Short mmCIF file of C-alpha atoms and ligand atoms in Angstrom, two decimals:
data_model
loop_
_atom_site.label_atom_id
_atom_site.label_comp_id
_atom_site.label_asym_id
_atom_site.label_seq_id
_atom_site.Cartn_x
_atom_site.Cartn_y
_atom_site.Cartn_z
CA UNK A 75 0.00 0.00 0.00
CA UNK A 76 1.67 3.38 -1.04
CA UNK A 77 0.02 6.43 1.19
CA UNK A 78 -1.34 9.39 0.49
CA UNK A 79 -0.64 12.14 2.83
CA UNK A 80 -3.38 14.71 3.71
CA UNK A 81 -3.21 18.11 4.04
CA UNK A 82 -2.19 18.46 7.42
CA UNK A 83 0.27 15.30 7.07
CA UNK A 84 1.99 17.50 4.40
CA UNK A 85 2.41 20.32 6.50
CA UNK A 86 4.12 17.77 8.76
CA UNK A 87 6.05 16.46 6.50
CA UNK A 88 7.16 19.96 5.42
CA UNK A 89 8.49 20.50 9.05
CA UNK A 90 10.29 17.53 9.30
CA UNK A 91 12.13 18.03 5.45
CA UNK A 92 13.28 21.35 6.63
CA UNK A 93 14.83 20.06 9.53
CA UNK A 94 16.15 17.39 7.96
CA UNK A 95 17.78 19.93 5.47
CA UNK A 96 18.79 22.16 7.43
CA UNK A 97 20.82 19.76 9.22
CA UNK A 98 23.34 19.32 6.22
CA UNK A 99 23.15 23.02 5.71
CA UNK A 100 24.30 23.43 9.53
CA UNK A 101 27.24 20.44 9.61
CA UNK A 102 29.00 21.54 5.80
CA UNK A 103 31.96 24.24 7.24
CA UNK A 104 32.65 21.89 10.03
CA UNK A 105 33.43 19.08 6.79
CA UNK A 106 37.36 19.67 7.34
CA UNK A 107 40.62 18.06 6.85
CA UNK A 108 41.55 16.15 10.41
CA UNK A 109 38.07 16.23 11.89
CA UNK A 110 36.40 12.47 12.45
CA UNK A 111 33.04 11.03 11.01
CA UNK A 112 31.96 10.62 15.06
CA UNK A 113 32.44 14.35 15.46
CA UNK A 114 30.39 15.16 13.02
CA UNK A 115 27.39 12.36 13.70
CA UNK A 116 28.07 14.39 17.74
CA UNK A 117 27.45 17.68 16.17
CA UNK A 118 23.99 16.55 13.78
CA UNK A 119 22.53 14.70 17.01
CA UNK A 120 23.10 17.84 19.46
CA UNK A 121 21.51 19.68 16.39
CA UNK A 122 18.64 17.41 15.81
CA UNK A 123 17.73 16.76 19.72
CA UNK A 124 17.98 20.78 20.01
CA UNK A 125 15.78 20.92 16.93
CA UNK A 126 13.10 18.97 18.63
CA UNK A 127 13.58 16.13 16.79
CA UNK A 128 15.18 12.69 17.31
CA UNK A 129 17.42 11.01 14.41
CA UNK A 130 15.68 8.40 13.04
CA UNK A 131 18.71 6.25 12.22
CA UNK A 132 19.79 5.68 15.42
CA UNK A 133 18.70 2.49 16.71
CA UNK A 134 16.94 1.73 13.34
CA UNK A 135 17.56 -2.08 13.21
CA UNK A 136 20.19 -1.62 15.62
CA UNK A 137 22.35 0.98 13.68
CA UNK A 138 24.30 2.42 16.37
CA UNK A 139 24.41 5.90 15.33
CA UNK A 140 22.55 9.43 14.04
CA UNK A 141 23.49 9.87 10.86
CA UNK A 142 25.48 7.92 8.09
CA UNK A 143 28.82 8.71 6.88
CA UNK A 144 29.92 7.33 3.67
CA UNK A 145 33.49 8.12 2.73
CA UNK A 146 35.45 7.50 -0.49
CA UNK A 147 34.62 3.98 -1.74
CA UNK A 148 31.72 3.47 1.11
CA UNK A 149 28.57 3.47 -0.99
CA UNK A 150 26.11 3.98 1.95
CA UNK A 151 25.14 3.16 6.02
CA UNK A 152 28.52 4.40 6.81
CA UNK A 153 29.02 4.18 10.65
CA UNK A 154 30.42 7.16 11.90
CA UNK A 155 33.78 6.69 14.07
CA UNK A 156 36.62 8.11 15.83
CA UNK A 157 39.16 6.03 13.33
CA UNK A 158 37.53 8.05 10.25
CA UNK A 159 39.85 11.16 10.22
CA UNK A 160 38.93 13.31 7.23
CA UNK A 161 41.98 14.27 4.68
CA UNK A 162 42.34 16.33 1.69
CA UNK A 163 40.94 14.89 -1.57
CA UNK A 164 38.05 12.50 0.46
CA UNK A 165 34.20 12.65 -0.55
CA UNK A 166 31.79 12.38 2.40
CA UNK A 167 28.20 11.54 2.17
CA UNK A 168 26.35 12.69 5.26
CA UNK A 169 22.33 10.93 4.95
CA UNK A 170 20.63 12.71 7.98
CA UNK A 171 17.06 11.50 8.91
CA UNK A 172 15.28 13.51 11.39
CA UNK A 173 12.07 12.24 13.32
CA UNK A 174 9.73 15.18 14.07
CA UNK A 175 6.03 15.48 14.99
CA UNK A 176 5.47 11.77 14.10
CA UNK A 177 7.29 12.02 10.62
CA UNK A 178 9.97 11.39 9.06
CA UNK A 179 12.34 13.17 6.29
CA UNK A 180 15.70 11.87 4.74
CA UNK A 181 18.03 14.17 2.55
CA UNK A 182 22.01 13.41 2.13
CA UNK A 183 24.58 15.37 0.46
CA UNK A 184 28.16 14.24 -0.45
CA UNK A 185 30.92 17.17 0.31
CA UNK A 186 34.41 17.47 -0.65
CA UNK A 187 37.10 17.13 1.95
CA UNK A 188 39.27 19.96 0.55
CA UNK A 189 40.41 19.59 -2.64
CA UNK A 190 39.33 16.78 -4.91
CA UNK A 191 40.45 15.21 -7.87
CA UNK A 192 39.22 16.12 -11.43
CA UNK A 193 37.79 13.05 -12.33
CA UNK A 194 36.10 12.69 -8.35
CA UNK A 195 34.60 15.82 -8.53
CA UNK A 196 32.45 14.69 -12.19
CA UNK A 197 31.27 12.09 -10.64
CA UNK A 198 30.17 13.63 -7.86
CA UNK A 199 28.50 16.33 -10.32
CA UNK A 200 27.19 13.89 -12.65
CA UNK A 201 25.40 11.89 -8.94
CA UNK A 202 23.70 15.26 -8.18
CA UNK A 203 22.58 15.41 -12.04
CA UNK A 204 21.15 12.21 -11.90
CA UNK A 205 18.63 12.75 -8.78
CA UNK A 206 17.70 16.19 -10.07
CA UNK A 207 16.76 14.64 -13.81
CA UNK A 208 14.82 11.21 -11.58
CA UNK A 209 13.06 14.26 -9.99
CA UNK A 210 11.69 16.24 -12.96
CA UNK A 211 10.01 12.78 -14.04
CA UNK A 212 8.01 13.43 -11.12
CA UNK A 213 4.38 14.56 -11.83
CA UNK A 214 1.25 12.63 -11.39
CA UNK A 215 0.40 10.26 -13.87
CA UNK A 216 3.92 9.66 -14.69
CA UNK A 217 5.40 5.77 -13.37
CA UNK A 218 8.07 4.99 -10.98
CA UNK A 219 10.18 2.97 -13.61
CA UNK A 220 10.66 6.94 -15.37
CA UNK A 221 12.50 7.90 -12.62
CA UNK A 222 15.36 4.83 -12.34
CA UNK A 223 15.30 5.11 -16.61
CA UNK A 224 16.41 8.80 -16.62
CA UNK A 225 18.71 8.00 -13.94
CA UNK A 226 20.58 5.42 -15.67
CA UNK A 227 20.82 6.87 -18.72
CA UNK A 228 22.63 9.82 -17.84
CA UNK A 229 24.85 7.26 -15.18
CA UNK A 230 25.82 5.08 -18.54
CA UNK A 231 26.63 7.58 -20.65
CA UNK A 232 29.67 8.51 -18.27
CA UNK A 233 30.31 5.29 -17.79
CA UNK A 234 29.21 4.97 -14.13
CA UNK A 235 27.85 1.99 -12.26
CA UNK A 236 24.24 2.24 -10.99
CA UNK A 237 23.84 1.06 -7.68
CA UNK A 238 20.65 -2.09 -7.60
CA UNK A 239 20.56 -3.06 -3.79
CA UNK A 240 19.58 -0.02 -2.38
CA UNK A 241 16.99 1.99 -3.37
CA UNK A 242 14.72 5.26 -3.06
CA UNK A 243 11.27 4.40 -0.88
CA UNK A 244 8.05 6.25 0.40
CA UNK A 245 8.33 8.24 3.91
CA UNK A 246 6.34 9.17 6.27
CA UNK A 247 4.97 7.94 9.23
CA UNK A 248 7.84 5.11 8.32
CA UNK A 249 11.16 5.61 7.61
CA UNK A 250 10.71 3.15 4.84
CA UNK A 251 6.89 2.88 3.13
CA UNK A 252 5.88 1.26 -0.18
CA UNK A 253 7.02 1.56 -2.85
CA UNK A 254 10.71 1.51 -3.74
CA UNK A 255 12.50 3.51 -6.13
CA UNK A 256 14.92 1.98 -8.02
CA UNK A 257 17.60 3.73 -9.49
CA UNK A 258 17.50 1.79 -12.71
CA UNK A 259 14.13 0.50 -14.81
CA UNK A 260 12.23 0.97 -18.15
CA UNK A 261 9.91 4.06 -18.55
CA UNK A 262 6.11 3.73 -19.07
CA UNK A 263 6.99 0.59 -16.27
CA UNK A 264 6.00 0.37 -12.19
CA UNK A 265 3.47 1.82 -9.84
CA UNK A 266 1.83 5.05 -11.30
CA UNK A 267 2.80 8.34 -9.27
CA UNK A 268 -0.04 10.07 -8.16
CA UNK A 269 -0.80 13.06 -5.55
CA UNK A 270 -0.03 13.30 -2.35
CA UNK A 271 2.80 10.77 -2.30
CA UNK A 272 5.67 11.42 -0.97
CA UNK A 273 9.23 9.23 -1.21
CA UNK A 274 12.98 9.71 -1.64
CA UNK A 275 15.42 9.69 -4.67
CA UNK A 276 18.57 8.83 -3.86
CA UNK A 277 20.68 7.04 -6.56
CA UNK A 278 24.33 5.46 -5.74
CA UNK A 279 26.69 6.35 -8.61
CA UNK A 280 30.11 4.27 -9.05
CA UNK A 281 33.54 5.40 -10.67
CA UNK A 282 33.42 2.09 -11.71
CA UNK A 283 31.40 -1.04 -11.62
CA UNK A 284 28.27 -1.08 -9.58
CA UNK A 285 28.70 -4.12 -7.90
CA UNK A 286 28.67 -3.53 -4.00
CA UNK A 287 29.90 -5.44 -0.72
CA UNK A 288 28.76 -5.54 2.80
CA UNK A 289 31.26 -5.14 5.37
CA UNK A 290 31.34 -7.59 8.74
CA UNK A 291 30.10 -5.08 10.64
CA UNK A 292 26.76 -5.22 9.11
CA UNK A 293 25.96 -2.10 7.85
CA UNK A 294 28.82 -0.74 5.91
CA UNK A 295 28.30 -1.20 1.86
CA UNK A 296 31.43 -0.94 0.21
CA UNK A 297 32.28 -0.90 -4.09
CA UNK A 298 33.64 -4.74 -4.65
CA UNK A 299 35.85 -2.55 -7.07
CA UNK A 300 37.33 -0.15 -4.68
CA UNK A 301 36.56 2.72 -6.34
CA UNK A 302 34.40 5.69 -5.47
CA UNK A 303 30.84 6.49 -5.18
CA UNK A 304 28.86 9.35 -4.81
CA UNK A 305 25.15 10.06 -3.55
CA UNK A 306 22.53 12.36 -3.16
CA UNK A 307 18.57 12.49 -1.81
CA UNK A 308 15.86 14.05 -1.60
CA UNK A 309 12.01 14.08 0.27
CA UNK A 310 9.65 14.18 -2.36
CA UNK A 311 6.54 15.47 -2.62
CA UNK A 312 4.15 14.67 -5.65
CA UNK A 313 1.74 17.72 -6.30
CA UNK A 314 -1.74 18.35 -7.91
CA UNK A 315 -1.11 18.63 -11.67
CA UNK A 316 0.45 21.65 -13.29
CA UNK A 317 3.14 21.37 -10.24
CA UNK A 318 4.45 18.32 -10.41
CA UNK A 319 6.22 17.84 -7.48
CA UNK A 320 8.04 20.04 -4.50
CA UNK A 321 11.66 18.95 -3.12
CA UNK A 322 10.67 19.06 0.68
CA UNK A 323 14.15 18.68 1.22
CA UNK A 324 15.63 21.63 -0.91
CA UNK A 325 18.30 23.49 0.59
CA UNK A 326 19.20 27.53 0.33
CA UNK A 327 22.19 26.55 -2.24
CA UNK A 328 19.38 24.85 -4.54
CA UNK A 329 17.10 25.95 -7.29
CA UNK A 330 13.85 24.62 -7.10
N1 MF3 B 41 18.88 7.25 5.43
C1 MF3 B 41 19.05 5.99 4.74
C2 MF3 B 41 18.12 6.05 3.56
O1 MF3 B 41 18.25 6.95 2.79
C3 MF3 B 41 18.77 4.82 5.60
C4 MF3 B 41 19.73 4.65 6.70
S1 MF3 B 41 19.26 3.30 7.62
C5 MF3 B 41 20.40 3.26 8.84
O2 MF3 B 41 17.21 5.30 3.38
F1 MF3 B 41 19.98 2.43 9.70
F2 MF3 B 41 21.57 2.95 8.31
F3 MF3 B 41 20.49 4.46 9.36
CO1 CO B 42 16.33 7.31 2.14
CO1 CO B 43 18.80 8.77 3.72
#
């Protein structure tokens, strides 16, 4: 069953998203050479808490921590530690979920650590291109296979790897709600979007192959190539017609 959120729920959700976003917008100049991935998941959950809210990842299925950090080769569910020590020329992801008035809203960014190589810094451009094009598919009547088709086609034609185990989903009440968004698909394909939904985009884009690995710790997904990967996400919210959708999650640096 894929929800539709009411009126009020979308007001709700609107709070949350803003937090949510506003989070990244609040941790980015402390994203330095020499500072660890626990100081900065310290810093979100003082922010969040003070906020109000409570960070939905920690605790979720026994994640130990508020917020992911995914550096360098780490695809996603990075656990933030003390051994992480950020140097010049890394790519963090930071995927913040906040927990407010009963709902919840999930954005990530990935940052440069300093200066980054050439060929890092397209792919971490090309990543951001790809959720903004899965976005603009977005408009009632359209299908959730549009979204993972635009997505992969701009991914292939540089070459990149397209993450397959991990995936966009609804949000709301639940962290994860029906359906999933999968960063790869057919157009014209998959559950038809309609009003009132709302659900993340959040494609995992690979230097190199897509192929991923799971660490022994449970929760860390690594490339099986080694290489980099970069990621972005959004809250979504699918709008009356004419609209199309609203980026609940949009932050000041963003167009619309
Ligand atoms: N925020 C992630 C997502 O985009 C999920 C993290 S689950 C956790 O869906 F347990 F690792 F936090
Ligand atoms: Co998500
Ligand atoms: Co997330």
């Amino acid at each position: 069953m894929i929800s539709i959120k009411s009126t009020r729920e979308i007001e709700l959700m609107r709070n949350t998203c803003r937090l949510a976003a506003s989070t990244l917008e609040y941790i980015e100049p402390f994203i330095k050479p020499g500072v660890s991935t626990e100081e900065l998941n310290q810093l979100c959950h003082e922010y969040i808490l003070k906020n109000g809210a409570y960070p939905s990842p920690l605790n979720y299925h026994g994640f130990p921590k508020s917020v992911c950090t995914s550096l360098n080769e780490v695809i996603c569910h990075g656990i933030p530690s003390k051994k992480d020590v950020l140097k010049d020329g890394d790519i963090l992801n930071i995927d913040v979920t906040t927990y407010l008035q009963k709902f919840h809203g999930d954005t990530n960014k990935t940052f440069y650590v300093g200066e980054v190589a050439p060929e890092i810094k397209k792919l971490v451009e090309v990543t951001y291109q790809c959720m903004r094009e899965g976005i603009k598919q977005v408009r009632p009547g359209a299908r959730i296979g549009d979204i993972g088709a635009s997505i992969a086609e701009i991914a292939g034609d540089h070459g990149y790897g397209v993450v397959e185990e991990y995936c966009g989903h609804g949000i709301g009440r639940e962290f994860h709600e029906e359906p999933q968004i999968v960063h790869v698909g057919k157009r014209g394909t998959g559950p038809e979007i309609k009003a009132g939904m709302t659900f993340t985009i959040e494609p995992m884009i690979n230097l190199g192959r897509r192929h991923s690995r799971l660490l022994k710790d449970g929760w860390t997904v690594i490339t099986q190539d080694g290489k980099a990967s970069a990621q972005f996400e959004h809250t979504i919210l699918v709008c009356e017609e004419g609209a199309g959708h609203e980026i609940l999650t949009l932050r000041k640096e963003e167009t619309a």
